[in-house]
Amino acid sequence: MTHASCFAPPPSPTPPPAGAPCLRIGLTGGIGSGKSTVAALWRREGVRVIDLDACSRAVLDVPGDGVEEAIARFGEELRTPGGTVDRVRMARIVFADPGARADLEQIVLPRVHEAVADQERAALKAGEPLVVHDSPLLLETGQEQRYGAVVGVLARREDRIDRVVRDRGRTREYVESILAAQVTDLERIRRCDLLILNTTGREVLAQRALRMLERARALASQRAAAEVPRPPASSSVGRWP
Ligand SMILES: CC(C)(COP(=O)(O)OP(=O)(O)OC[C@H]1O[C@@H](n2cnc3c(N)ncnc32)[C@H](O)[C@@H]1O)[C@@H](O)C(=O)NCCC(=O)NCCS
Ligand SMILES: Nc1ncnc2c1ncn2[C@@H]1O[C@H](COP(=O)(O)OP(=O)(O)OP(=O)(O)O)[C@@H](O)[C@H]1O
């Protein structure tokens, strides 16, 4: 697994630093699972959500040192006329080659980490009681111990493929190449504290998302109050509703 080396978790368990937002919840899920939809619903409830995919996109979509490092590694032919990185070509390269993907992660993930830390500081300054990380690679990068609760979103493989093809105009092959780079659903079930099943329509998803927000908040509060570290993955099996 290449992710961990460039996005190494801090020593665990990590108590929040003095004055830090007291609760931190992780929201994760594979491509097209509905994680951003859940994040949007939580935002509408007034929760501060930090979007790690957005932080990641900002590295390659804004001309600057991240773009230059990526171009130096992958070649001038990936530079767009606007001076950013051609994401479609980059996706073709890195989702076909784990070594290339590891190189890109070495460039992007430390910058994502910095952007997240900045946003956490802003949340702290604003006195937010809760921060959610919408973090697609939370499990792949072994970050569970940083969170009071980890919520996973699951959906059927075929629904996920159909939705990304339909809503983002990408090919089935693109989605499948990304699915192969992410942890399996079984692994998500094993390692998340709570799961949201996105297996029907948007209305049901909205109800489940709101219910799960309260459960996650309660679990994180409970652990914080008891100063109980998050248990290792094996003991979270079977804890989903
Ligand atoms: C390869 C890139 C340019 C492709 O861009 P594109 O616009 O096609 O995809 P987008 O970023 O919207 O991601 C699409 C899906 O792939 C997932 N994904 C992105 N990077 C990775 C990765 N390294 N491993 C597994 N899944 C990934 C995303 O979570 C999302 O579900 C881009 O995904 C990227 O820069 N990835 C490396 C940085 C990274 O690991 N980001 C993950 C979030 S911190
Ligand atoms: N229950 C649902 N019914 C219909 N469409 C849905 C449902 N849930 C999500 N979608 C749609 O499926 C697509 C994927 O959802 P979303 O963007 O929330 O997934 P994601 O997990 O954030 O994906 P990614 O990690 O690739 O960004 C979106 O276009 C979203 O509007």
mmCIF file of C-alpha atoms and ligand atoms in Angstrom:
data_model
loop_
_atom_site.group_PDB
_atom_site.id
_atom_site.type_symbol
_atom_site.label_atom_id
_atom_site.label_comp_id
_atom_site.label_asym_id
_atom_site.label_seq_id
_atom_site.Cartn_x
_atom_site.Cartn_y
_atom_site.Cartn_z
ATOM 1 C CA MET A 1 0.000 0.000 0.000
ATOM 2 C CA THR A 2 1.593 3.207 -1.126
ATOM 3 C CA HIS A 3 -0.754 5.752 0.365
ATOM 4 C CA ALA A 4 0.381 5.493 3.955
ATOM 5 C CA SER A 5 3.932 6.658 3.334
ATOM 6 C CA CYS A 6 2.951 10.098 2.078
ATOM 7 C CA PHE A 7 -0.051 10.637 4.307
ATOM 8 C CA ALA A 8 1.298 9.097 7.465
ATOM 9 C CA PRO A 9 -1.120 9.252 10.388
ATOM 10 C CA PRO A 10 0.080 11.038 13.489
ATOM 11 C CA PRO A 11 0.916 8.794 16.476
ATOM 12 C CA SER A 12 -2.329 7.292 17.695
ATOM 13 C CA PRO A 13 -4.546 7.699 19.579
ATOM 14 C CA THR A 14 -4.437 11.456 19.027
ATOM 15 C CA PRO A 15 -6.151 13.590 21.626
ATOM 16 C CA PRO A 16 -7.325 16.872 20.117
ATOM 17 C CA PRO A 17 -4.785 19.636 20.771
ATOM 18 C CA ALA A 18 -5.801 22.165 23.428
ATOM 19 C CA GLY A 19 -8.581 24.327 22.065
ATOM 20 C CA ALA A 20 -9.068 22.126 18.981
ATOM 21 C CA PRO A 21 -12.576 21.438 17.713
ATOM 22 C CA CYS A 22 -13.623 18.843 20.238
ATOM 23 C CA LEU A 23 -15.094 16.363 17.789
ATOM 24 C CA ARG A 24 -13.727 15.158 14.460
ATOM 25 C CA ILE A 25 -15.718 12.735 12.310
ATOM 26 C CA GLY A 26 -14.456 11.007 9.176
ATOM 27 C CA LEU A 27 -16.764 10.424 6.211
ATOM 28 C CA THR A 28 -15.518 8.072 3.542
ATOM 29 C CA GLY A 29 -16.625 5.937 0.613
ATOM 30 C CA GLY A 30 -15.454 4.766 -2.791
ATOM 31 C CA ILE A 31 -15.977 6.433 -6.137
ATOM 32 C CA GLY A 32 -19.641 7.274 -6.803
ATOM 33 C CA SER A 33 -20.849 5.874 -3.475
ATOM 34 C CA GLY A 34 -22.706 9.079 -2.499
ATOM 35 C CA LYS A 35 -20.218 10.477 -0.009
ATOM 36 C CA SER A 36 -20.327 14.046 -1.389
ATOM 37 C CA THR A 37 -24.120 13.892 -1.375
ATOM 38 C CA VAL A 38 -24.061 12.954 2.313
ATOM 39 C CA ALA A 39 -21.486 15.679 2.981
ATOM 40 C CA ALA A 40 -23.774 18.253 1.327
ATOM 41 C CA LEU A 41 -26.692 17.117 3.506
ATOM 42 C CA TRP A 42 -24.554 17.433 6.623
ATOM 43 C CA ARG A 43 -23.386 20.884 5.553
ATOM 44 C CA ARG A 44 -27.004 21.908 5.229
ATOM 45 C CA GLU A 45 -27.372 20.947 8.897
ATOM 46 C CA GLY A 46 -24.709 23.520 9.690
ATOM 47 C CA VAL A 47 -21.798 21.105 10.081
ATOM 48 C CA ARG A 48 -18.324 22.268 8.987
ATOM 49 C CA VAL A 49 -17.196 19.761 6.332
ATOM 50 C CA ILE A 50 -13.677 19.773 4.892
ATOM 51 C CA ASP A 51 -13.627 18.228 1.402
ATOM 52 C CA LEU A 52 -10.317 16.452 0.786
ATOM 53 C CA ASP A 53 -11.126 15.722 -2.867
ATOM 54 C CA ALA A 54 -11.597 19.475 -3.400
ATOM 55 C CA CYS A 55 -8.268 20.177 -1.663
ATOM 56 C CA SER A 56 -6.672 17.573 -3.910
ATOM 57 C CA ARG A 57 -8.154 19.081 -7.082
ATOM 58 C CA ALA A 58 -6.881 22.511 -6.095
ATOM 59 C CA VAL A 59 -3.287 21.227 -6.261
ATOM 60 C CA LEU A 60 -3.486 20.331 -9.970
ATOM 61 C CA ASP A 61 -6.108 22.868 -11.062
ATOM 62 C CA VAL A 62 -4.295 26.011 -9.946
ATOM 63 C CA PRO A 63 -0.975 26.913 -11.612
ATOM 64 C CA GLY A 64 1.746 26.733 -8.991
ATOM 65 C CA ASP A 65 4.403 24.489 -7.472
ATOM 66 C CA GLY A 66 2.099 21.435 -7.267
ATOM 67 C CA VAL A 67 1.424 21.652 -11.003
ATOM 68 C CA GLU A 68 5.131 22.144 -11.746
ATOM 69 C CA GLU A 69 6.142 19.105 -9.696
ATOM 70 C CA ALA A 70 3.525 16.987 -11.431
ATOM 71 C CA ILE A 71 4.618 18.184 -14.879
ATOM 72 C CA ALA A 72 8.266 17.552 -14.006
ATOM 73 C CA ARG A 73 7.403 13.962 -13.083
ATOM 74 C CA PHE A 74 4.810 13.154 -15.770
ATOM 75 C CA GLY A 75 5.813 15.323 -18.730
ATOM 76 C CA GLU A 76 4.966 18.582 -20.506
ATOM 77 C CA GLU A 77 2.295 16.844 -22.567
ATOM 78 C CA LEU A 78 0.094 16.866 -19.457
ATOM 79 C CA ARG A 79 0.102 20.649 -19.223
ATOM 80 C CA THR A 80 -3.168 22.244 -20.382
ATOM 81 C CA PRO A 81 -3.286 25.551 -22.308
ATOM 82 C CA GLY A 82 -4.437 27.139 -19.017
ATOM 83 C CA GLY A 83 -1.248 26.019 -17.263
ATOM 84 C CA THR A 84 -2.895 23.329 -15.138
ATOM 85 C CA VAL A 85 -2.688 19.522 -15.277
ATOM 86 C CA ASP A 86 -4.814 17.523 -17.713
ATOM 87 C CA ARG A 87 -6.769 15.388 -15.241
ATOM 88 C CA VAL A 88 -8.207 13.026 -17.843
ATOM 89 C CA ARG A 89 -4.760 12.050 -19.124
ATOM 90 C CA MET A 90 -3.369 11.918 -15.620
ATOM 91 C CA ALA A 91 -6.176 9.569 -14.536
ATOM 92 C CA ARG A 92 -5.375 7.247 -17.448
ATOM 93 C CA ILE A 93 -1.736 7.077 -16.355
ATOM 94 C CA VAL A 94 -2.039 6.727 -12.603
ATOM 95 C CA PHE A 95 -5.022 4.392 -12.374
ATOM 96 C CA ALA A 96 -3.225 1.974 -14.682
ATOM 97 C CA ASP A 97 0.069 2.048 -12.795
ATOM 98 C CA PRO A 98 0.374 1.843 -8.978
ATOM 99 C CA GLY A 99 3.951 3.214 -9.099
ATOM 100 C CA ALA A 100 2.857 6.314 -11.005
ATOM 101 C CA ARG A 101 -0.082 6.708 -8.620
ATOM 102 C CA ALA A 102 2.264 6.583 -5.639
ATOM 103 C CA ASP A 103 4.397 9.304 -7.243
ATOM 104 C CA LEU A 104 1.370 11.536 -7.797
ATOM 105 C CA GLU A 105 0.205 10.952 -4.225
ATOM 106 C CA GLN A 106 3.657 11.985 -2.964
ATOM 107 C CA ILE A 107 3.126 15.285 -4.742
ATOM 108 C CA VAL A 108 -0.533 15.894 -3.920
ATOM 109 C CA LEU A 109 -1.268 14.418 -0.491
ATOM 110 C CA PRO A 110 1.162 16.462 1.636
ATOM 111 C CA ARG A 111 -0.392 19.595 0.124
ATOM 112 C CA VAL A 112 -3.856 18.266 0.884
ATOM 113 C CA HIS A 113 -2.725 17.674 4.453
ATOM 114 C CA GLU A 114 -1.611 21.320 4.726
ATOM 115 C CA ALA A 115 -4.860 22.651 3.289
ATOM 116 C CA VAL A 116 -6.863 20.506 5.710
ATOM 117 C CA ALA A 117 -4.802 21.750 8.654
ATOM 118 C CA ASP A 118 -5.471 25.356 7.547
ATOM 119 C CA GLN A 119 -9.196 24.709 7.373
ATOM 120 C CA GLU A 120 -9.153 23.024 10.772
ATOM 121 C CA ARG A 121 -7.427 26.049 12.245
ATOM 122 C CA ALA A 122 -10.132 28.267 10.754
ATOM 123 C CA ALA A 123 -12.832 26.007 12.222
ATOM 124 C CA LEU A 124 -11.123 26.168 15.575
ATOM 125 C CA LYS A 125 -10.966 29.940 15.436
ATOM 126 C CA ALA A 126 -14.656 30.041 14.611
ATOM 127 C CA GLY A 127 -15.380 27.894 17.679
ATOM 128 C CA GLU A 128 -16.863 24.994 15.715
ATOM 129 C CA PRO A 129 -17.813 22.108 18.014
ATOM 130 C CA LEU A 130 -17.542 19.530 15.218
ATOM 131 C CA VAL A 131 -15.520 19.104 12.036
ATOM 132 C CA VAL A 132 -16.145 16.431 9.407
ATOM 133 C CA HIS A 133 -13.481 15.327 6.953
ATOM 134 C CA ASP A 134 -14.996 14.149 3.666
ATOM 135 C CA SER A 135 -12.016 11.932 2.965
ATOM 136 C CA PRO A 136 -12.132 9.432 0.079
ATOM 137 C CA LEU A 137 -8.858 7.736 1.017
ATOM 138 C CA LEU A 138 -9.334 7.728 4.785
ATOM 139 C CA LEU A 139 -9.040 3.949 4.993
ATOM 140 C CA GLU A 140 -6.442 3.551 2.229
ATOM 141 C CA THR A 141 -4.186 5.979 4.111
ATOM 142 C CA GLY A 142 -4.872 4.390 7.530
ATOM 143 C CA GLN A 143 -6.231 7.528 9.169
ATOM 144 C CA GLU A 144 -8.978 6.013 11.346
ATOM 145 C CA GLN A 145 -7.294 6.817 14.648
ATOM 146 C CA ARG A 146 -7.595 10.533 13.968
ATOM 147 C CA TYR A 147 -11.377 10.402 14.235
ATOM 148 C CA GLY A 148 -13.907 10.058 17.021
ATOM 149 C CA ALA A 149 -16.082 8.185 14.549
ATOM 150 C CA VAL A 150 -15.668 6.972 10.981
ATOM 151 C CA VAL A 151 -18.758 6.776 8.775
ATOM 152 C CA GLY A 152 -18.647 4.834 5.495
ATOM 153 C CA VAL A 153 -21.057 5.211 2.586
ATOM 154 C CA LEU A 154 -21.811 2.074 0.588
ATOM 155 C CA ALA A 155 -23.688 1.621 -2.675
ATOM 156 C CA ARG A 156 -24.011 -1.139 -5.243
ATOM 157 C CA ARG A 157 -21.095 -1.363 -7.635
ATOM 158 C CA GLU A 158 -23.321 -1.110 -10.727
ATOM 159 C CA ASP A 159 -25.173 1.948 -9.381
ATOM 160 C CA ARG A 160 -21.857 3.621 -8.678
ATOM 161 C CA ILE A 161 -20.541 2.953 -12.168
ATOM 162 C CA ASP A 162 -23.805 4.048 -13.833
ATOM 163 C CA ARG A 163 -23.973 7.280 -11.830
ATOM 164 C CA VAL A 164 -20.414 8.373 -12.521
ATOM 165 C CA VAL A 165 -20.817 7.568 -16.237
ATOM 166 C CA ARG A 166 -24.173 9.390 -16.340
ATOM 167 C CA ASP A 167 -23.396 12.393 -14.141
ATOM 168 C CA ARG A 168 -19.722 13.026 -14.943
ATOM 169 C CA GLY A 169 -19.519 11.818 -18.525
ATOM 170 C CA ARG A 170 -16.718 9.367 -17.714
ATOM 171 C CA THR A 171 -16.317 5.869 -19.144
ATOM 172 C CA ARG A 172 -17.018 2.593 -17.414
ATOM 173 C CA GLU A 173 -13.315 1.696 -17.761
ATOM 174 C CA TYR A 174 -12.322 4.884 -15.919
ATOM 175 C CA VAL A 175 -14.591 4.031 -12.987
ATOM 176 C CA GLU A 176 -13.430 0.419 -12.878
ATOM 177 C CA SER A 177 -9.771 1.446 -12.856
ATOM 178 C CA ILE A 178 -10.451 3.638 -9.806
ATOM 179 C CA LEU A 179 -12.514 0.977 -8.055
ATOM 180 C CA ALA A 180 -9.490 -1.308 -8.349
ATOM 181 C CA ALA A 181 -7.323 1.277 -6.561
ATOM 182 C CA GLN A 182 -9.656 1.626 -3.573
ATOM 183 C CA VAL A 183 -10.397 -0.647 -0.617
ATOM 184 C CA THR A 184 -13.184 -3.182 -1.032
ATOM 185 C CA ASP A 185 -16.648 -2.830 0.475
ATOM 186 C CA LEU A 186 -15.851 -5.680 2.866
ATOM 187 C CA GLU A 187 -12.896 -3.734 4.121
ATOM 188 C CA ARG A 188 -15.098 -0.665 4.617
ATOM 189 C CA ILE A 189 -17.602 -2.749 6.564
ATOM 190 C CA ARG A 190 -14.795 -4.113 8.717
ATOM 191 C CA ARG A 191 -13.140 -0.785 9.499
ATOM 192 C CA CYS A 192 -15.871 1.873 9.648
ATOM 193 C CA ASP A 193 -17.771 2.489 12.888
ATOM 194 C CA LEU A 194 -21.029 3.273 11.139
ATOM 195 C CA LEU A 195 -22.329 2.691 7.636
ATOM 196 C CA ILE A 196 -24.823 4.501 5.456
ATOM 197 C CA LEU A 197 -26.348 2.253 2.814
ATOM 198 C CA ASN A 198 -27.056 4.297 -0.296
ATOM 199 C CA THR A 199 -29.095 1.575 -1.906
ATOM 200 C CA THR A 200 -32.356 3.342 -2.752
ATOM 201 C CA GLY A 201 -33.393 6.881 -3.660
ATOM 202 C CA ARG A 202 -32.171 10.274 -2.571
ATOM 203 C CA GLU A 203 -34.971 10.779 -0.040
ATOM 204 C CA VAL A 204 -34.079 7.672 1.908
ATOM 205 C CA LEU A 205 -30.406 8.596 1.672
ATOM 206 C CA ALA A 206 -31.199 11.990 3.199
ATOM 207 C CA GLN A 207 -33.051 10.380 6.120
ATOM 208 C CA ARG A 208 -30.243 7.900 6.733
ATOM 209 C CA ALA A 209 -27.597 10.586 6.483
ATOM 210 C CA LEU A 210 -29.248 12.748 9.120
ATOM 211 C CA ARG A 211 -29.791 9.827 11.461
ATOM 212 C CA MET A 212 -26.195 8.757 11.051
ATOM 213 C CA LEU A 213 -24.902 12.250 11.721
ATOM 214 C CA GLU A 214 -26.515 12.113 15.150
ATOM 215 C CA ARG A 215 -25.169 8.624 15.827
ATOM 216 C CA ALA A 216 -21.670 9.589 14.762
ATOM 217 C CA ARG A 217 -21.771 12.723 16.873
ATOM 218 C CA ALA A 218 -22.956 10.699 19.869
ATOM 219 C CA LEU A 219 -20.245 8.074 19.389
ATOM 220 C CA ALA A 220 -17.499 10.669 19.020
ATOM 221 C CA SER A 221 -18.771 12.561 22.103
ATOM 222 C CA GLN A 222 -18.936 9.368 24.099
ATOM 223 C CA ARG A 223 -15.362 8.440 23.198
ATOM 224 C CA ALA A 224 -14.115 11.958 23.880
ATOM 225 C CA ALA A 225 -15.866 12.096 27.258
ATOM 226 C CA ALA A 226 -14.478 8.748 28.325
ATOM 227 C CA GLU A 227 -11.123 9.474 26.667
ATOM 228 C CA VAL A 228 -11.565 6.122 24.985
ATOM 229 C CA PRO A 229 -9.310 5.683 21.974
ATOM 230 C CA ARG A 230 -10.886 4.378 18.825
ATOM 231 C CA PRO A 231 -10.679 0.565 18.965
ATOM 232 C CA PRO A 232 -8.724 -1.284 16.288
ATOM 233 C CA ALA A 233 -10.583 -2.345 13.151
ATOM 234 C CA SER A 234 -11.328 -5.915 14.137
ATOM 235 C CA SER A 235 -13.486 -4.860 17.067
ATOM 236 C CA SER A 236 -15.675 -2.612 14.953
ATOM 237 C CA VAL A 237 -17.077 -5.523 12.953
ATOM 238 C CA GLY A 238 -20.830 -5.745 13.334
ATOM 239 C CA ARG A 239 -21.306 -2.285 14.792
ATOM 240 C CA TRP A 240 -23.279 -0.914 11.845
ATOM 241 C CA PRO A 241 -27.073 -0.521 12.077
HETATM 242 C C1 LIG B 1 -5.636 11.295 -10.829
HETATM 243 C C2 LIG B 1 -6.495 12.538 -10.813
HETATM 244 C C3 LIG B 1 -5.792 13.702 -11.477
HETATM 245 C C4 LIG B 1 -7.786 12.232 -11.620
HETATM 246 O O1 LIG B 1 -8.638 13.336 -11.581
HETATM 247 P P1 LIG B 1 -10.196 13.145 -11.890
HETATM 248 O O2 LIG B 1 -10.785 14.511 -12.055
HETATM 249 O O3 LIG B 1 -10.372 12.177 -13.014
HETATM 250 O O4 LIG B 1 -10.793 12.416 -10.628
HETATM 251 P P2 LIG B 1 -11.188 12.952 -9.163
HETATM 252 O O5 LIG B 1 -10.034 13.626 -8.525
HETATM 253 O O6 LIG B 1 -12.495 13.651 -9.244
HETATM 254 O O7 LIG B 1 -11.361 11.545 -8.428
HETATM 255 C C5 LIG B 1 -12.255 10.558 -8.932
HETATM 256 C C6 LIG B 1 -12.359 9.441 -7.921
HETATM 257 O O8 LIG B 1 -11.078 8.832 -7.746
HETATM 258 C C7 LIG B 1 -10.736 8.820 -6.383
HETATM 259 N N1 LIG B 1 -9.265 8.938 -6.256
HETATM 260 C C8 LIG B 1 -8.508 10.027 -6.533
HETATM 261 N N2 LIG B 1 -7.221 9.752 -6.298
HETATM 262 C C9 LIG B 1 -7.178 8.471 -5.887
HETATM 263 C C10 LIG B 1 -6.125 7.610 -5.485
HETATM 264 N N3 LIG B 1 -4.872 8.053 -5.473
HETATM 265 N N4 LIG B 1 -6.423 6.337 -5.100
HETATM 266 C C11 LIG B 1 -7.697 5.897 -5.106
HETATM 267 N N5 LIG B 1 -8.758 6.666 -5.484
HETATM 268 C C12 LIG B 1 -8.483 7.932 -5.854
HETATM 269 C C13 LIG B 1 -11.464 10.027 -5.798
HETATM 270 O O9 LIG B 1 -11.664 9.901 -4.435
HETATM 271 C C14 LIG B 1 -12.782 9.956 -6.540
HETATM 272 O O10 LIG B 1 -13.623 8.981 -5.991
HETATM 273 C C15 LIG B 1 -6.877 12.931 -9.339
HETATM 274 O O11 LIG B 1 -7.781 11.982 -8.813
HETATM 275 C C16 LIG B 1 -5.683 13.038 -8.405
HETATM 276 O O12 LIG B 1 -4.980 14.023 -8.446
HETATM 277 N N6 LIG B 1 -5.440 12.005 -7.565
HETATM 278 C C17 LIG B 1 -4.278 11.975 -6.674
HETATM 279 C C18 LIG B 1 -4.523 12.677 -5.373
HETATM 280 C C19 LIG B 1 -5.360 11.853 -4.443
HETATM 281 O O13 LIG B 1 -4.980 10.754 -4.071
HETATM 282 N N7 LIG B 1 -6.545 12.380 -4.080
HETATM 283 C C20 LIG B 1 -7.480 11.650 -3.226
HETATM 284 C C21 LIG B 1 -8.175 12.514 -2.230
HETATM 285 S S1 LIG B 1 -7.124 13.262 -1.030
HETATM 286 N N1 LIG B 2 -29.451 7.568 -4.034
HETATM 287 C C1 LIG B 2 -29.104 8.171 -5.179
HETATM 288 N N2 LIG B 2 -29.937 8.145 -6.235
HETATM 289 C C2 LIG B 2 -29.578 8.745 -7.406
HETATM 290 N N3 LIG B 2 -28.412 9.366 -7.630
HETATM 291 C C3 LIG B 2 -27.542 9.416 -6.607
HETATM 292 C C4 LIG B 2 -27.846 8.831 -5.334
HETATM 293 N N4 LIG B 2 -26.787 9.034 -4.507
HETATM 294 C C5 LIG B 2 -25.876 9.720 -5.229
HETATM 295 N N5 LIG B 2 -26.325 9.957 -6.482
HETATM 296 C C6 LIG B 2 -25.596 10.635 -7.577
HETATM 297 O O1 LIG B 2 -24.518 9.772 -7.878
HETATM 298 C C7 LIG B 2 -23.350 10.531 -8.191
HETATM 299 C C8 LIG B 2 -22.229 10.116 -7.219
HETATM 300 O O2 LIG B 2 -22.549 10.608 -5.929
HETATM 301 P P1 LIG B 2 -21.502 11.480 -5.103
HETATM 302 O O3 LIG B 2 -20.882 12.515 -5.968
HETATM 303 O O4 LIG B 2 -22.183 11.935 -3.864
HETATM 304 O O5 LIG B 2 -20.465 10.317 -4.795
HETATM 305 P P2 LIG B 2 -19.022 10.371 -4.149
HETATM 306 O O6 LIG B 2 -18.942 9.211 -3.248
HETATM 307 O O7 LIG B 2 -18.767 11.706 -3.563
HETATM 308 O O8 LIG B 2 -18.104 10.120 -5.411
HETATM 309 P P3 LIG B 2 -16.570 10.561 -5.685
HETATM 310 O O9 LIG B 2 -15.733 10.013 -4.588
HETATM 311 O O10 LIG B 2 -16.280 9.911 -6.971
HETATM 312 O O11 LIG B 2 -16.542 12.059 -5.763
HETATM 313 C C9 LIG B 2 -23.734 11.997 -8.066
HETATM 314 O O12 LIG B 2 -24.067 12.496 -9.346
HETATM 315 C C10 LIG B 2 -24.972 11.970 -7.173
HETATM 316 O O13 LIG B 2 -25.841 13.045 -7.427
#
